Amino acid sequence: MNKDNSNPQTFKGLSKTAAELPQSGIRRFFDIASQMKNVISLGVGEPDFPTPWTVREAAIYSIEKGQTTYTSNLGLIELRREISKHGMKRYQVEYNPETEILVTTGVAQGLDLVARALLDPGDEVLIPEPCFVSYKPCVSLAGGVPVPIETTCENNFQVSVESLEAKVTPRTKAVLIGHPSNPTGAALQRKTLEEIVDFACRHGLYIISDEIYDRLTYDGEHVMVASLPNAFDRTITLNGFSKTYAMTGWRIGYACAPANILHTMMKIHSYTMLSAPTPGQKAALEAMRRGEKYAIAMAAEYKRRRNLIVDGFNAMGLDCPMPGGAFYAFPSIRATGLSSEQFAEQLLYSQQVAVVPGNAFGLGGEGHVRCSYATDASLIKKALERIELFVDSLPGVSKKNDLRETSDQLV
Ligand SMILES: Cc1ncc(COP(=O)(O)O)c(C=O)c1O
């Protein structure tokens, strides 16, 4: 077989939009880490728990029974009914399972569908950053223009309406938010969300709300955007099973939206995906029906680890705000004088701990690193010890412990 495609004149170019997509900044570090021995990874954004057994068993049983065909394009009606019940019970938001809920192959596909359903070429989408790495590419691939909006640690990564107003144009079509946030862990406050809804109403915008971490909210209640006054008609909610039920590999998520929007998403889905995997949908159904106690137990464990890792960073002199949700700590590494990439790279080579540089997540991420605490507590402890050794080897970082000792000596 002749594999020589070195002559560029033989071929027309690939899609310019696709060819110009940057490679995820996360990938590079995983590639380096995978070549090294004895690495503790705080890099991966997925639960370290296996999917609860009852959920796995439901999928096995469905395969044994030969339930291996496509489902309706929208997904299994029993699953859509459970999703609808869940929205009603937790957030008092009523989605019609027949017309307003679509089962997707993960929130990742939901993002792609919603971008393609809403955007014409050149339409702009306001995206508060730092944010999940897929948001901008999904918008670009749909022909849209992502418009980053910087949020900062000083402001607890809340989105200010002034910053949205500064970037809105007649081409703006939507605001895309993820909360609790990957990578910052910030849970947006009700007031912030109400202001975003008000802003969207004033400018006639859609709100795409990725709430995949809704069940991993540790201090207080998650606020579902669609439940806020005036939000329902313009909001597309994306959610899924990957994080809450430790089901990343099953590839099941869902989109909830008013019927006209959902119908358009469903048409795209029906041509490009047909339906989400059937065993995965059976598993998701079991997760919703009998997975609650596991979801609660896993969330409680993440909360314990969150406190451990945040305390650890602050004690070694790296300011780390307390994340309200998800499973990421986003400490500031500014005190070290290193850039995010330098910090991550030097830490990996010197102490074999993998973290993700904050600049991979867009504006506001430089000066931070993302550390996932979906990692066993004993490994988090070891990783913290190694990070502390690394930080101690750098000049200029003053520890909270040292400060405490100094002030104790003063009295
Ligand atoms: C904010 C956010 N949205 C969506 C996804 C993708 O989720 P899924 O596995 O449902 O495609 C992730 C995964 O890390 C995420 O962090």
PDB file of N, CA and C and ligand atoms in Angstrom, residues 45-46 105-109 111 132 134-135 178-182 210 212-213 239-243 247-248 251-253 328 370, ligand 1:
ATOM      1  N   GLY A  45     -10.102  14.439  34.535  1.00  0.00           N
ATOM      2  CA  GLY A  45     -11.394  14.939  35.007  1.00  0.00           C
ATOM      3  C   GLY A  45     -12.460  13.873  35.017  1.00  0.00           C
ATOM      4  N   GLU A  46     -12.143  12.726  35.619  1.00  0.00           N
ATOM      5  CA  GLU A  46     -13.205  11.712  35.707  1.00  0.00           C
ATOM      6  C   GLU A  46     -13.119  10.957  37.024  1.00  0.00           C
ATOM      7  N   THR A 105     -25.137  11.313  23.407  1.00  0.00           N
ATOM      8  CA  THR A 105     -23.953  10.522  23.781  1.00  0.00           C
ATOM      9  C   THR A 105     -23.015  11.434  24.582  1.00  0.00           C
ATOM     10  N   GLY A 106     -23.450  11.713  25.779  1.00  0.00           N
ATOM     11  CA  GLY A 106     -22.673  12.562  26.677  1.00  0.00           C
ATOM     12  C   GLY A 106     -23.006  14.039  26.454  1.00  0.00           C
ATOM     13  N   VAL A 107     -22.612  14.841  27.436  1.00  0.00           N
ATOM     14  CA  VAL A 107     -22.791  16.295  27.307  1.00  0.00           C
ATOM     15  C   VAL A 107     -21.937  16.807  26.147  1.00  0.00           C
ATOM     16  N   ALA A 108     -20.830  16.120  25.885  1.00  0.00           N
ATOM     17  CA  ALA A 108     -19.968  16.536  24.766  1.00  0.00           C
ATOM     18  C   ALA A 108     -20.781  16.596  23.469  1.00  0.00           C
ATOM     19  N   GLN A 109     -21.596  15.578  23.219  1.00  0.00           N
ATOM     20  CA  GLN A 109     -22.416  15.627  21.997  1.00  0.00           C
ATOM     21  C   GLN A 109     -23.531  16.664  22.129  1.00  0.00           C
ATOM     22  N   LEU A 111     -23.319  19.498  23.508  1.00  0.00           N
ATOM     23  CA  LEU A 111     -22.714  20.799  23.176  1.00  0.00           C
ATOM     24  C   LEU A 111     -22.630  20.980  21.668  1.00  0.00           C
ATOM     25  N   PHE A 132     -14.489  24.816  30.344  1.00  0.00           N
ATOM     26  CA  PHE A 132     -14.254  23.477  29.802  1.00  0.00           C
ATOM     27  C   PHE A 132     -13.703  23.598  28.375  1.00  0.00           C
ATOM     28  N   SER A 134     -13.968  22.073  25.626  1.00  0.00           N
ATOM     29  CA  SER A 134     -14.748  21.805  24.406  1.00  0.00           C
ATOM     30  C   SER A 134     -15.629  22.973  23.964  1.00  0.00           C
ATOM     31  N   TYR A 135     -15.868  23.933  24.847  1.00  0.00           N
ATOM     32  CA  TYR A 135     -16.866  24.956  24.501  1.00  0.00           C
ATOM     33  C   TYR A 135     -16.492  25.706  23.223  1.00  0.00           C
ATOM     34  N   GLY A 178     -20.934  27.083  32.189  1.00  0.00           N
ATOM     35  CA  GLY A 178     -20.816  25.770  32.814  1.00  0.00           C
ATOM     36  C   GLY A 178     -20.718  25.992  34.310  1.00  0.00           C
ATOM     37  N   HIS A 179     -21.649  25.424  35.079  1.00  0.00           N
ATOM     38  CA  HIS A 179     -21.561  25.627  36.519  1.00  0.00           C
ATOM     39  C   HIS A 179     -22.215  24.484  37.264  1.00  0.00           C
ATOM     40  N   PRO A 180     -21.595  23.990  38.337  1.00  0.00           N
ATOM     41  CA  PRO A 180     -20.256  24.333  38.800  1.00  0.00           C
ATOM     42  C   PRO A 180     -19.234  24.148  37.678  1.00  0.00           C
ATOM     43  N   SER A 181     -18.158  24.894  37.774  1.00  0.00           N
ATOM     44  CA  SER A 181     -17.258  25.022  36.633  1.00  0.00           C
ATOM     45  C   SER A 181     -16.116  24.004  36.627  1.00  0.00           C
ATOM     46  N   ASN A 182     -15.857  23.513  35.453  1.00  0.00           N
ATOM     47  CA  ASN A 182     -14.580  22.880  35.148  1.00  0.00           C
ATOM     48  C   ASN A 182     -13.816  23.941  34.378  1.00  0.00           C
ATOM     49  N   ASP A 210     -24.454  24.282  30.867  1.00  0.00           N
ATOM     50  CA  ASP A 210     -23.886  22.946  31.092  1.00  0.00           C
ATOM     51  C   ASP A 210     -23.864  22.708  32.594  1.00  0.00           C
ATOM     52  N   ILE A 212     -23.479  19.672  34.191  1.00  0.00           N
ATOM     53  CA  ILE A 212     -23.083  18.270  34.397  1.00  0.00           C
ATOM     54  C   ILE A 212     -22.624  17.990  35.834  1.00  0.00           C
ATOM     55  N   TYR A 213     -22.180  19.054  36.534  1.00  0.00           N
ATOM     56  CA  TYR A 213     -21.725  18.855  37.918  1.00  0.00           C
ATOM     57  C   TYR A 213     -22.790  19.272  38.940  1.00  0.00           C
ATOM     58  N   ASN A 239     -26.922  18.027  30.614  1.00  0.00           N
ATOM     59  CA  ASN A 239     -26.537  17.300  31.824  1.00  0.00           C
ATOM     60  C   ASN A 239     -26.233  15.859  31.421  1.00  0.00           C
ATOM     61  N   GLY A 240     -25.768  15.068  32.377  1.00  0.00           N
ATOM     62  CA  GLY A 240     -25.413  13.707  32.001  1.00  0.00           C
ATOM     63  C   GLY A 240     -25.066  12.840  33.190  1.00  0.00           C
ATOM     64  N   PHE A 241     -24.590  11.668  32.885  1.00  0.00           N
ATOM     65  CA  PHE A 241     -24.373  10.628  33.892  1.00  0.00           C
ATOM     66  C   PHE A 241     -22.898  10.442  34.244  1.00  0.00           C
ATOM     67  N   SER A 242     -22.007  11.016  33.410  1.00  0.00           N
ATOM     68  CA  SER A 242     -20.578  10.745  33.553  1.00  0.00           C
ATOM     69  C   SER A 242     -20.043  11.011  34.950  1.00  0.00           C
ATOM     70  N   LYS A 243     -20.411  12.160  35.521  1.00  0.00           N
ATOM     71  CA  LYS A 243     -19.770  12.578  36.771  1.00  0.00           C
ATOM     72  C   LYS A 243     -20.569  12.096  37.979  1.00  0.00           C
ATOM     73  N   MET A 247     -19.849   7.400  35.270  1.00  0.00           N
ATOM     74  CA  MET A 247     -20.208   6.672  34.051  1.00  0.00           C
ATOM     75  C   MET A 247     -19.602   7.314  32.794  1.00  0.00           C
ATOM     76  N   THR A 248     -18.364   7.787  32.901  1.00  0.00           N
ATOM     77  CA  THR A 248     -17.785   8.520  31.749  1.00  0.00           C
ATOM     78  C   THR A 248     -17.756   7.678  30.473  1.00  0.00           C
ATOM     79  N   ARG A 251     -21.023   7.050  27.869  1.00  0.00           N
ATOM     80  CA  ARG A 251     -21.379   8.080  26.912  1.00  0.00           C
ATOM     81  C   ARG A 251     -22.871   8.365  26.861  1.00  0.00           C
ATOM     82  N   ILE A 252     -23.430   8.707  27.997  1.00  0.00           N
ATOM     83  CA  ILE A 252     -24.846   9.075  28.030  1.00  0.00           C
ATOM     84  C   ILE A 252     -25.017  10.427  28.730  1.00  0.00           C
ATOM     85  N   GLY A 253     -25.707  11.315  28.035  1.00  0.00           N
ATOM     86  CA  GLY A 253     -26.067  12.609  28.612  1.00  0.00           C
ATOM     87  C   GLY A 253     -27.459  12.961  28.136  1.00  0.00           C
ATOM     88  N   TYR A 328     -12.578  19.804  41.123  1.00  0.00           N
ATOM     89  CA  TYR A 328     -11.294  20.422  40.774  1.00  0.00           C
ATOM     90  C   TYR A 328     -10.930  21.502  41.782  1.00  0.00           C
ATOM     91  N   ARG A 370      -4.958  23.300  37.403  1.00  0.00           N
ATOM     92  CA  ARG A 370      -6.151  22.536  37.784  1.00  0.00           C
ATOM     93  C   ARG A 370      -5.729  21.184  38.351  1.00  0.00           C
TER      94      ARG A 370
HETATM   95  C1  LIG B   1     -18.020  20.910  32.155  1.00  0.00           C
HETATM   96  C2  LIG B   1     -18.043  19.647  31.371  1.00  0.00           C
HETATM   97  N1  LIG B   1     -18.980  19.485  30.432  1.00  0.00           N
HETATM   98  C3  LIG B   1     -19.048  18.359  29.695  1.00  0.00           C
HETATM   99  C4  LIG B   1     -18.129  17.337  29.877  1.00  0.00           C
HETATM  100  C5  LIG B   1     -18.259  16.105  29.025  1.00  0.00           C
HETATM  101  O1  LIG B   1     -19.137  15.229  29.637  1.00  0.00           O
HETATM  102  P1  LIG B   1     -19.665  13.881  28.986  1.00  0.00           P
HETATM  103  O2  LIG B   1     -18.828  12.780  29.518  1.00  0.00           O
HETATM  104  O3  LIG B   1     -21.089  13.788  29.431  1.00  0.00           O
HETATM  105  O4  LIG B   1     -19.566  14.043  27.504  1.00  0.00           O
HETATM  106  C6  LIG B   1     -17.136  17.459  30.839  1.00  0.00           C
HETATM  107  C7  LIG B   1     -16.124  16.404  31.031  1.00  0.00           C
HETATM  108  O5  LIG B   1     -15.101  16.593  31.615  1.00  0.00           O
HETATM  109  C8  LIG B   1     -17.099  18.650  31.612  1.00  0.00           C
HETATM  110  O6  LIG B   1     -16.169  18.818  32.552  1.00  0.00           O
END
